[in-house]
């Protein structure tokens, strides 16, 4: 009964070719999707970085007139939105996509097509946000878009509409990919890989995925309410209509604070993979590390109002949120001490991934400490909305996030492409970025405490901010130059870099047990795991607490065809339809909106009826 | 023990089983649904939160005690929606028994209950707009109420489409005999409900009394599925066929999870929005 083949309508047949551009567009392979995420994120990084450099140029001297106040507003809004939603989140997703199945000993993620849809939706949302530039009027209300600024009378153009709908699409993409990761981790661990034997990076992706599925809905609803305000004439956040702008702040930060941990936890995971390998020691306190991450994630939902001390929520609320915020320092401290203890007494080799990882630990600690400073409301009231805060979160998100991500790139690039990056150029990149970063952001502590506010497009000469601002601008261009070195390093590697081999770093996790780049089916034989360092066990059976299984049951050696899901074109079609629907909604072009929405529904049925495998000629 | 059994298994069967193996033993799609419903809680949580913030900001429009004093229709709606959770369970039980006909009937009854709910909600909104002069522009109370219940209504609508789709995807599958429901299921169902025996050609009626036929029918709806043979005794083809059948049952189970969730959310909305307002302030 099962083998009766029913004819499948032509349109529902899956494409078979994985070659060329079309192969990339229709791919459902998590590794390829990971590469797509990574490349797209790096391109968006150029956009966000360029906005930052223009801002730094504008602020280099007092009373500068390079850009107008309005353009400056658009620049910092786009810089924040792009870096958060279009660089750090997707590049974290890139690593998660590429590494998750490999680290778990699986062939793919649980829902390959959903994974592809997440990517294409992310691309659609990112392009939609940038489209606002071309249509004259980028969003300009800051990345957290406080009400009333976002209401129709104050932002009559389409900029905010673009921002709302692209965030809505990006949020949906994030929820989908997180659900996918959660199911993959719960259900696709290879034999022997209990939760407490998962690589720490996998643990962190697991935790971050839960953060995403619980926090993204809140911003989605806030955006729905804002959309109603702008399109249907309600006034949820519109003070003069009886609305409460503070509600927007609450909803935004109930999402926004977990979001901060969504950004920083994956780089922490990468660093936790890198440091043990280059210290030749196991990760110190693996369990403590896992529990600390879980604790940080849970607390992430309980501290949002520390972004709102200046609202004046009253002493009880302020006391609670201050205390809860200080509590976050405890698990974070546990992590920092664990990293230090891992390096302590190890045979440290300062290759470029390790340099970035150590840079992460140092700079993130500075950012963490200034964070504890403004967890206290009296101190925060002095610092809020000044450059001190800008310094703080750039130490966390750039000094932490970006350094961790760069470490990840240097560490896993050989696995992804099969070729090494030059270690010399990597070190040059690190030092330039490290110096440029500190020259840019350390002085911001001082100008901030001296009273320079955030989000101003210029300042007068008698304020005495000029010298330090000039220094910051110089630093930011040193940082910018360091990324050119990365680009050159990658280009050189593609031109014929050293072949990486399976395991160039003598690492511990399963992705290094197979060829670089990995074959499409990942593992010829699904591995069996006995500890949280499975590859170490394989390489050093004499040291393992539990010697690896002798693979007696591996009867299938030799040629075996491994069925993988075939490519599909429905993810890209659906994402395109969703993006077009969003554009239709922005311009209130309801026929376009309706047709695109109809297309989404048609695609949904095609998606369901599509067979899992391509028809093979037998 | 399972490993010992695995060693004596047909290698092809072992491979097929490995292909469908999951770490928890639960199918991917079911785990996905549970995680998604967790996410949904936050969607509704944010909306209910916004309603609670604005429930007393009725501006110049009617206040909630006034609007929700007419609680009769919405109580019927709640009752029908909760009833549909019951019929959903019967639909899943029928699917598990392999009784595709009753599965179709119960899923369609569930969808019909949903349709009644949506229709009543449409009528409710119509009266709010026309009798109570309450639109999203009137007040934040009205807007937050309408977005919350509208969002829930959209979920019910999605559920109805999903239920009908599950039925259609099963009935329109090429393996199905092409007999329209009106000729097969509907007369039988009507005959059971009305107690008028259904005559078939060349068949003499059972002399069983009417109430016995009815109780037998009811009992059948709650029957547990027949115990399945152990997997290791199956051939590869039998295993794949069984797996395919399980996948079809899973389609019903997953839409069921979603449907129950939407019903439970309504219990919360009904209590927090309607009952609290109708009760308090009098």
Coordinates of C-alpha atoms in Angstrom, one line a residue, chain A residues 184-520:
Chain A
X184 CA 16.2 20.2 16.2
X185 CA 17.9 20.3 19.6
X186 CA 15.2 18.5 21.5
X187 CA 14.7 15.8 18.9
X188 CA 17.8 15.3 16.7
X189 CA 20.6 14.7 19.1
X190 CA 22.7 11.8 18.1
X191 CA 23.0 8.6 20.2
X192 CA 24.5 9.3 23.6
X193 CA 24.2 13.1 23.4
X194 CA 22.2 13.8 26.5
X195 CA 21.4 17.5 27.2
X196 CA 24.4 17.7 29.5
X197 CA 26.7 16.5 26.8
X198 CA 25.7 19.0 24.2
X199 CA 28.4 21.5 23.1
X200 CA 28.0 24.8 25.0
X201 CA 27.2 26.6 21.8
X202 CA 24.3 24.3 21.1
X203 CA 23.1 24.9 24.7
X204 CA 23.2 28.7 24.1
X205 CA 21.4 28.5 20.8
X206 CA 18.7 26.4 22.6
X207 CA 18.3 29.1 25.3
X208 CA 18.4 32.0 22.9
X209 CA 15.7 30.3 20.8
X210 CA 13.4 30.2 23.8
X211 CA 14.2 33.8 24.5
X212 CA 13.2 34.6 20.9
X213 CA 9.9 32.7 20.8
X214 CA 8.9 34.4 24.1
X215 CA 10.1 37.9 23.4
X216 CA 9.4 38.4 19.7
X217 CA 5.6 38.1 20.1
X218 CA 5.6 41.1 22.5
X219 CA 7.2 43.4 20.0
X220 CA 4.9 41.9 17.3
X221 CA 1.9 42.9 19.3
X222 CA 3.3 46.4 20.1
X223 CA 3.9 46.8 16.4
X224 CA 0.3 45.7 15.6
X225 CA -1.0 48.3 18.0
X226 CA 1.2 50.9 16.5
X227 CA 0.0 49.9 13.0
X228 CA -3.6 50.3 14.2
X229 CA -2.7 53.8 15.4
X230 CA -1.2 54.7 12.1
X231 CA -3.6 53.0 9.8
X232 CA -6.9 52.7 11.6
X233 CA -7.0 55.8 13.7
X234 CA -6.8 54.3 17.2
X235 CA -4.6 55.9 19.8
X236 CA -2.9 53.3 21.9
X237 CA 0.3 55.2 22.3
X238 CA -0.9 58.7 21.4
X239 CA -1.0 60.8 24.5
X240 CA -3.4 63.4 23.2
X241 CA -5.9 60.8 22.3
X242 CA -5.9 59.3 25.8
X243 CA -3.2 56.7 24.9
X244 CA -0.2 55.8 27.1
X245 CA 3.2 56.2 25.5
X246 CA 4.7 54.5 28.4
X247 CA 2.9 51.3 27.4
X248 CA 5.0 51.3 24.2
X249 CA 8.1 51.5 26.4
X250 CA 7.0 48.6 28.5
X251 CA 6.1 46.4 25.6
X252 CA 9.2 47.4 23.7
X253 CA 11.6 46.7 26.5
X254 CA 9.8 43.4 27.6
X255 CA 11.0 42.4 24.1
X256 CA 14.1 44.6 24.1
X257 CA 15.9 43.4 27.1
X258 CA 15.7 39.7 26.3
X259 CA 16.8 40.9 22.8
X260 CA 20.0 42.1 24.3
X261 CA 20.7 38.7 25.6
X262 CA 19.7 37.2 22.3
X263 CA 22.5 39.3 20.8
X264 CA 25.2 38.6 23.3
X265 CA 24.6 34.9 24.3
X266 CA 25.6 33.3 21.0
X267 CA 29.0 35.1 20.9
X268 CA 29.4 33.9 24.5
X269 CA 28.8 30.4 23.2
X270 CA 31.3 30.8 20.4
X271 CA 33.9 32.1 22.9
X272 CA 33.2 29.2 25.2
X273 CA 34.0 26.8 22.3
X274 CA 37.1 28.7 21.3
X275 CA 38.8 29.2 24.6
X276 CA 39.1 25.5 25.7
X277 CA 40.5 24.5 22.3
X278 CA 43.3 27.1 22.4
X279 CA 44.0 26.5 26.1
X280 CA 44.2 22.7 25.6
X281 CA 41.9 22.2 28.5
X282 CA 38.2 21.3 28.9
X283 CA 35.9 24.2 29.6
X284 CA 36.0 25.0 33.2
X285 CA 32.6 24.5 34.9
X286 CA 30.5 23.3 31.9
X287 CA 27.4 22.7 34.1
X288 CA 27.8 26.1 35.8
X289 CA 28.1 27.7 32.4
X290 CA 24.9 26.1 31.2
X291 CA 23.0 27.0 34.4
X292 CA 24.4 30.6 34.3
X293 CA 23.1 31.0 30.7
X294 CA 19.7 29.6 31.7
X295 CA 19.6 32.0 34.7
X296 CA 20.6 35.0 32.5
X297 CA 17.9 34.1 30.1
X298 CA 15.2 33.9 32.8
X299 CA 16.3 37.1 34.5
X300 CA 16.2 38.7 31.0
X301 CA 12.5 38.8 31.3
X302 CA 12.4 40.4 34.7
X303 CA 14.6 43.5 34.3
X304 CA 13.1 45.4 31.4
X305 CA 12.2 48.6 33.3
X306 CA 15.8 49.4 34.1
X307 CA 15.7 51.0 30.6
X308 CA 12.9 53.2 32.0
X309 CA 14.2 54.5 35.3
X310 CA 13.9 58.1 34.1
X311 CA 10.1 57.5 33.4
X312 CA 9.6 57.7 37.2
X313 CA 7.8 54.5 37.9
X314 CA 8.0 55.0 41.6
X315 CA 10.4 53.8 44.3
X316 CA 9.0 50.2 44.6
X317 CA 9.3 49.5 40.9
X318 CA 12.7 51.1 40.7
X319 CA 14.0 49.2 43.7
X320 CA 12.8 45.9 42.3
X321 CA 14.2 46.5 38.8
X322 CA 17.5 47.7 40.2
X323 CA 17.9 44.7 42.4
X324 CA 16.9 42.2 39.7
X325 CA 19.4 43.9 37.3
X326 CA 22.2 43.7 39.8
X327 CA 21.4 40.0 40.1
X328 CA 22.2 39.5 36.4
X329 CA 25.8 40.3 37.3
X330 CA 26.1 37.1 39.3
X331 CA 25.7 34.5 36.5
X332 CA 27.6 36.8 34.2
X333 CA 30.4 36.8 36.7
X334 CA 30.3 33.1 36.9
X335 CA 30.8 32.9 33.1
X336 CA 33.7 35.4 33.2
X337 CA 35.5 33.5 36.0
X338 CA 34.9 30.2 34.1
X339 CA 36.6 31.6 31.0
X340 CA 39.5 32.8 33.1
X341 CA 39.7 29.5 34.9
X342 CA 39.7 27.7 31.5
X343 CA 42.7 29.7 30.3
X344 CA 44.4 29.4 33.7
X345 CA 47.3 27.0 33.6
X346 CA 46.5 25.9 30.0
X347 CA 48.9 25.6 27.1
X348 CA 47.6 28.8 25.6
X349 CA 48.2 29.4 21.9
X350 CA 47.4 32.9 20.8
X351 CA 46.0 32.2 17.3
X352 CA 43.6 34.8 15.9
X353 CA 40.4 33.1 17.1
X354 CA 41.8 33.0 20.6
X355 CA 42.9 36.6 20.5
X356 CA 39.4 37.7 19.6
X357 CA 37.9 35.4 22.3
X358 CA 40.2 36.9 25.0
X359 CA 39.4 40.4 23.7
X360 CA 35.8 39.5 24.2
X361 CA 36.3 38.5 27.8
X362 CA 38.2 41.7 28.6
X363 CA 36.0 44.2 26.8
X364 CA 32.7 42.5 27.8
X365 CA 33.8 42.7 31.4
X366 CA 34.3 46.5 31.1
X367 CA 30.8 46.8 29.5
X368 CA 29.3 44.6 32.2
X369 CA 30.8 46.7 35.0
X370 CA 29.5 50.0 33.5
X371 CA 26.1 48.1 33.2
X372 CA 26.1 47.4 36.9
X373 CA 26.9 51.1 37.5
X374 CA 23.6 52.2 35.9
X375 CA 21.6 49.4 37.3
X376 CA 21.3 51.8 40.3
X377 CA 18.5 54.4 39.5
X378 CA 20.2 57.4 41.1
X379 CA 23.3 56.8 39.1
X380 CA 21.3 55.9 36.0
X381 CA 19.4 59.2 36.1
X382 CA 22.7 60.9 35.6
X383 CA 23.8 58.6 32.8
X384 CA 20.7 57.9 30.9
X385 CA 20.5 59.2 27.4
X386 CA 24.2 60.3 27.5
X387 CA 27.2 59.0 25.7
X388 CA 28.0 57.0 28.8
X389 CA 25.2 54.6 27.8
X390 CA 26.5 54.5 24.2
X391 CA 29.9 53.5 25.6
X392 CA 28.3 50.9 27.8
X393 CA 26.3 49.1 25.2
X394 CA 29.0 49.3 22.6
X395 CA 31.4 47.6 25.0
X396 CA 28.8 44.9 25.4
X397 CA 27.6 44.5 21.9
X398 CA 30.8 45.4 19.9
X399 CA 33.5 44.7 22.5
X400 CA 31.5 41.6 23.4
X401 CA 29.3 40.6 20.5
X402 CA 31.5 41.7 17.6
X403 CA 34.7 40.4 19.0
X404 CA 33.0 37.0 19.8
X405 CA 31.6 36.9 16.3
X406 CA 34.9 37.7 14.7
X407 CA 36.5 35.0 16.8
X408 CA 33.8 32.6 15.5
X409 CA 34.5 33.7 12.0
X410 CA 38.3 33.0 12.3
X411 CA 37.6 29.7 14.1
X412 CA 34.9 28.2 11.8
X413 CA 35.9 29.8 8.5
X414 CA 38.2 26.8 7.7
X415 CA 35.3 24.4 8.4
X416 CA 32.9 26.4 6.2
X417 CA 35.1 26.9 3.2
X418 CA 37.8 24.3 3.6
X419 CA 40.6 26.9 3.6
X420 CA 42.4 28.7 6.4
X421 CA 42.4 32.4 6.9
X422 CA 45.9 33.9 7.3
X423 CA 46.8 34.0 11.0
X424 CA 49.1 37.0 10.6
X425 CA 46.4 39.1 8.9
X426 CA 44.0 37.9 11.5
X427 CA 46.2 39.2 14.3
X428 CA 46.7 42.5 12.5
X429 CA 42.9 42.6 12.2
X430 CA 42.5 41.9 15.9
X431 CA 45.0 44.6 17.1
X432 CA 43.6 47.3 14.7
X433 CA 40.1 46.5 15.8
X434 CA 41.0 46.3 19.5
X435 CA 42.9 49.7 19.4
X436 CA 40.3 51.3 17.2
X437 CA 37.5 50.1 19.3
X438 CA 38.9 51.4 22.6
X439 CA 40.0 54.7 21.0
X440 CA 36.4 55.1 19.8
X441 CA 34.4 54.0 22.7
X442 CA 36.4 54.5 25.9
X443 CA 36.4 58.4 25.6
X444 CA 32.6 58.1 25.3
X445 CA 32.5 57.3 29.0
X446 CA 34.0 60.7 29.7
X447 CA 32.1 62.8 27.3
X448 CA 29.0 61.1 28.5
X449 CA 29.7 61.8 32.2
X450 CA 30.5 65.4 31.1
X451 CA 27.0 65.6 29.8
X452 CA 27.0 65.0 26.1
X453 CA 23.6 63.6 25.2
X454 CA 22.9 60.7 22.8
X455 CA 21.2 61.3 19.4
X456 CA 22.3 64.9 18.9
X457 CA 23.6 65.7 15.5
X458 CA 26.0 68.4 16.7
X459 CA 27.3 70.3 19.7
X460 CA 28.8 73.8 20.2
X461 CA 32.4 74.5 20.7
X462 CA 32.1 75.9 24.2
X463 CA 30.9 72.5 25.4
X464 CA 34.4 71.2 25.2
X465 CA 33.4 67.9 23.6
X466 CA 35.5 68.5 20.4
X467 CA 38.8 66.9 21.2
X468 CA 37.5 63.6 22.5
X469 CA 34.9 63.4 19.7
X470 CA 37.7 63.9 17.1
X471 CA 39.6 61.1 18.9
X472 CA 36.5 58.9 18.7
X473 CA 36.1 59.6 15.0
X474 CA 39.8 58.6 14.3
X475 CA 39.2 55.4 16.3
X476 CA 36.1 54.5 14.4
X477 CA 38.0 54.8 11.1
X478 CA 40.8 52.5 12.5
X479 CA 38.0 50.0 13.3
X480 CA 36.6 50.4 9.8
X481 CA 40.0 49.8 8.3
X482 CA 40.3 46.6 10.3
X483 CA 37.3 45.2 8.5
X484 CA 39.0 45.8 5.2
X485 CA 41.7 43.5 6.4
X486 CA 39.1 40.8 7.1
X487 CA 37.7 41.2 3.6
X488 CA 41.2 41.0 2.1
X489 CA 42.0 38.0 4.3
X490 CA 38.9 36.2 3.0
X491 CA 39.6 37.1 -0.6
X492 CA 43.2 35.8 -0.2
X493 CA 41.9 32.6 1.3
X494 CA 39.6 32.0 -1.6
X495 CA 42.4 32.7 -4.0
X496 CA 44.3 29.7 -2.6
X497 CA 44.6 29.7 1.1
X498 CA 46.1 26.8 3.0
X499 CA 43.9 23.7 2.9
X500 CA 42.3 23.3 6.3
X501 CA 41.9 19.5 6.6
X502 CA 39.3 18.0 8.9
X503 CA 40.6 19.4 12.2
X504 CA 43.0 22.3 12.0
X505 CA 42.7 23.4 15.6
X506 CA 42.7 20.0 17.3
X507 CA 39.2 20.7 18.6
X508 CA 36.7 18.8 20.7
X509 CA 33.3 18.9 18.9
X510 CA 31.8 16.8 16.2
X511 CA 31.9 19.3 13.3
X512 CA 35.7 18.8 13.2
X513 CA 35.4 15.0 12.8
X514 CA 34.3 15.4 9.1
X515 CA 35.7 16.9 6.0
X516 CA 36.0 20.7 5.5
X517 CA 33.7 21.8 3.9
X518 CA 31.4 19.1 5.2
X519 CA 29.6 16.9 2.6
X520 CA 25.9 17.5 2.1

